[in-house]
Amino acid sequence: QVQLVQTGGGLVQPGGSLTLSCTEAGSGSTIGDMGWYRQVPGKQREMVAFVTFYGMQHYSDSVKGRFAASRDDARRTVYLQMNDLKPDDTAVYFCYVDMKGKTGSTFTTYWGQGTQVTVDS
């Protein structure tokens, strides 16, 4: 059973920092990409950052230079360090993990429960 447990989030003032984490437990399967999306009401989820199996990092233009994603495969955890937060960063942040399927040739995406990040003075 795949479970993604998120921690972090909360209320922070503009210019502040937060760190999110997401840990997968219960499957033991190989993890491919791990990363983060965010969503505001009425809009589609937007990719924030992800880290591939090989450690390559990708960021949306809106967070480049401010956010840093990392992963710890031993802990089956992905992190998102958010710096210089702006009001436009306010959203529900969802982690995701691509898990290797039973066939061993495909991956299935699983999502965390989401955590609210609110940037406001």
CSV table of C-alpha atoms in Angstrom, one decimal:
chain,number,residue,atom,x,y,z
A,1,GLN,CA,0.0,0.0,0.0
A,2,VAL,CA,1.5,3.3,-1.1
A,3,GLN,CA,1.3,6.1,1.4
A,4,LEU,CA,2.7,9.5,1.0
A,5,VAL,CA,2.9,11.5,4.2
A,6,GLN,CA,3.6,15.2,3.9
A,7,THR,CA,4.9,17.6,6.5
A,8,GLY,CA,5.5,21.3,6.6
A,9,GLY,CA,3.5,24.1,5.3
A,10,GLY,CA,1.7,26.8,7.2
A,11,LEU,CA,1.6,30.5,7.3
A,12,VAL,CA,4.6,32.6,6.6
A,13,GLN,CA,5.3,36.2,5.8
A,14,PRO,CA,6.6,37.3,2.5
A,15,GLY,CA,10.3,36.7,2.2
A,16,GLY,CA,10.1,33.9,4.7
A,17,SER,CA,11.0,30.3,4.2
A,18,LEU,CA,9.4,26.9,4.7
A,19,THR,CA,10.5,23.4,4.1
A,20,LEU,CA,8.1,20.7,2.9
A,21,SER,CA,8.8,17.0,3.1
A,22,CYS,CA,7.1,13.9,1.7
A,23,THR,CA,7.8,10.4,2.7
A,24,GLU,CA,6.6,7.3,0.9
A,25,ALA,CA,6.1,4.2,3.0
A,26,GLY,CA,4.5,0.8,2.6
A,27,SER,CA,5.4,-0.2,-0.9
A,28,GLY,CA,9.1,-0.9,-1.0
A,29,SER,CA,8.9,-0.4,-4.8
A,30,THR,CA,11.4,1.4,-6.9
A,31,ILE,CA,10.8,5.2,-7.0
A,32,GLY,CA,11.3,7.1,-10.2
A,33,ASP,CA,10.7,10.8,-10.2
A,34,MET,CA,9.7,12.6,-7.0
A,35,GLY,CA,8.5,16.2,-6.8
A,36,TRP,CA,5.9,18.8,-6.1
A,37,TYR,CA,2.9,20.4,-7.6
A,38,ARG,CA,0.7,23.2,-6.2
A,39,GLN,CA,-2.8,24.1,-6.8
A,40,VAL,CA,-5.0,27.1,-6.1
A,41,PRO,CA,-8.8,26.9,-6.2
A,42,GLY,CA,-10.2,27.0,-9.7
A,43,LYS,CA,-6.9,26.3,-11.4
A,44,GLN,CA,-5.0,23.2,-12.5
A,45,ARG,CA,-2.2,21.8,-10.6
A,46,GLU,CA,1.1,23.4,-11.6
A,47,MET,CA,4.4,21.7,-11.5
A,48,VAL,CA,6.7,23.3,-9.0
A,49,ALA,CA,9.8,21.1,-8.9
A,50,PHE,CA,10.8,17.5,-9.3
A,51,VAL,CA,13.9,15.4,-9.1
A,52,THR,CA,14.4,12.5,-11.3
A,53,PHE,CA,15.7,9.1,-10.4
A,54,TYR,CA,19.1,10.3,-11.5
A,55,GLY,CA,19.0,13.4,-9.4
A,56,MET,CA,18.3,15.9,-12.1
A,57,GLN,CA,16.3,18.8,-10.8
A,58,HIS,CA,13.6,20.7,-12.7
A,59,TYR,CA,11.8,23.9,-11.6
A,60,SER,CA,9.0,26.0,-12.9
A,61,ASP,CA,10.1,29.5,-13.9
A,62,SER,CA,8.2,31.1,-11.1
A,63,VAL,CA,10.3,29.4,-8.4
A,64,LYS,CA,13.7,29.1,-10.0
A,65,GLY,CA,16.3,30.6,-7.8
A,66,ARG,CA,14.1,30.5,-4.7
A,67,PHE,CA,13.1,26.9,-4.3
A,68,ALA,CA,15.3,23.8,-4.0
A,69,ALA,CA,14.1,20.3,-4.4
A,70,SER,CA,16.0,17.3,-3.2
A,71,ARG,CA,15.5,13.6,-2.5
A,72,ASP,CA,16.8,11.0,-0.2
A,73,ASP,CA,16.2,7.6,-1.6
A,74,ALA,CA,17.3,5.8,1.5
A,75,ARG,CA,14.5,7.6,3.4
A,76,ARG,CA,12.2,7.5,0.4
A,77,THR,CA,11.6,11.2,0.9
A,78,VAL,CA,11.5,14.3,-1.2
A,79,TYR,CA,12.0,17.8,0.1
A,80,LEU,CA,11.1,21.2,-1.0
A,81,GLN,CA,13.0,24.1,0.5
A,82,MET,CA,11.1,27.3,-0.2
A,83,ASN,CA,12.9,30.6,0.2
A,84,ASP,CA,11.9,34.2,-0.4
A,85,LEU,CA,8.3,33.2,-0.4
A,86,LYS,CA,5.8,35.4,-2.2
A,87,PRO,CA,2.1,35.8,-1.9
A,88,ASP,CA,1.7,34.2,-5.3
A,89,ASP,CA,3.2,31.0,-3.8
A,90,THR,CA,0.1,30.6,-1.7
A,91,ALA,CA,-1.4,27.2,-2.7
A,92,VAL,CA,-1.9,23.7,-1.6
A,93,TYR,CA,1.3,21.8,-2.2
A,94,PHE,CA,1.1,18.2,-3.2
A,95,CYS,CA,4.0,15.9,-3.4
A,96,TYR,CA,4.1,13.0,-5.9
A,97,VAL,CA,6.1,9.9,-6.3
A,98,ASP,CA,6.3,7.8,-9.4
A,99,MET,CA,6.3,4.2,-8.3
A,100,LYS,CA,7.4,1.2,-10.4
A,101,GLY,CA,4.4,-0.9,-11.3
A,102,LYS,CA,4.0,-4.6,-11.0
A,103,THR,CA,5.1,-5.1,-14.5
A,104,GLY,CA,8.4,-3.6,-13.7
A,105,SER,CA,8.4,-1.5,-16.9
A,106,THR,CA,6.0,1.3,-16.1
A,107,PHE,CA,5.4,3.8,-13.3
A,108,THR,CA,2.3,5.0,-11.5
A,109,THR,CA,2.0,8.4,-9.9
A,110,TYR,CA,0.9,8.7,-6.3
A,111,TRP,CA,0.0,11.9,-4.5
A,112,GLY,CA,0.3,13.1,-1.0
A,113,GLN,CA,-2.6,14.6,0.9
A,114,GLY,CA,-1.5,18.1,0.3
A,115,THR,CA,-0.5,20.8,2.7
A,116,GLN,CA,-1.5,24.5,2.7
A,117,VAL,CA,1.2,27.1,2.3
A,118,THR,CA,0.0,30.6,2.9
A,119,VAL,CA,2.2,33.6,2.3
A,120,ASP,CA,0.7,36.7,3.8
A,121,SER,CA,1.7,39.5,6.0
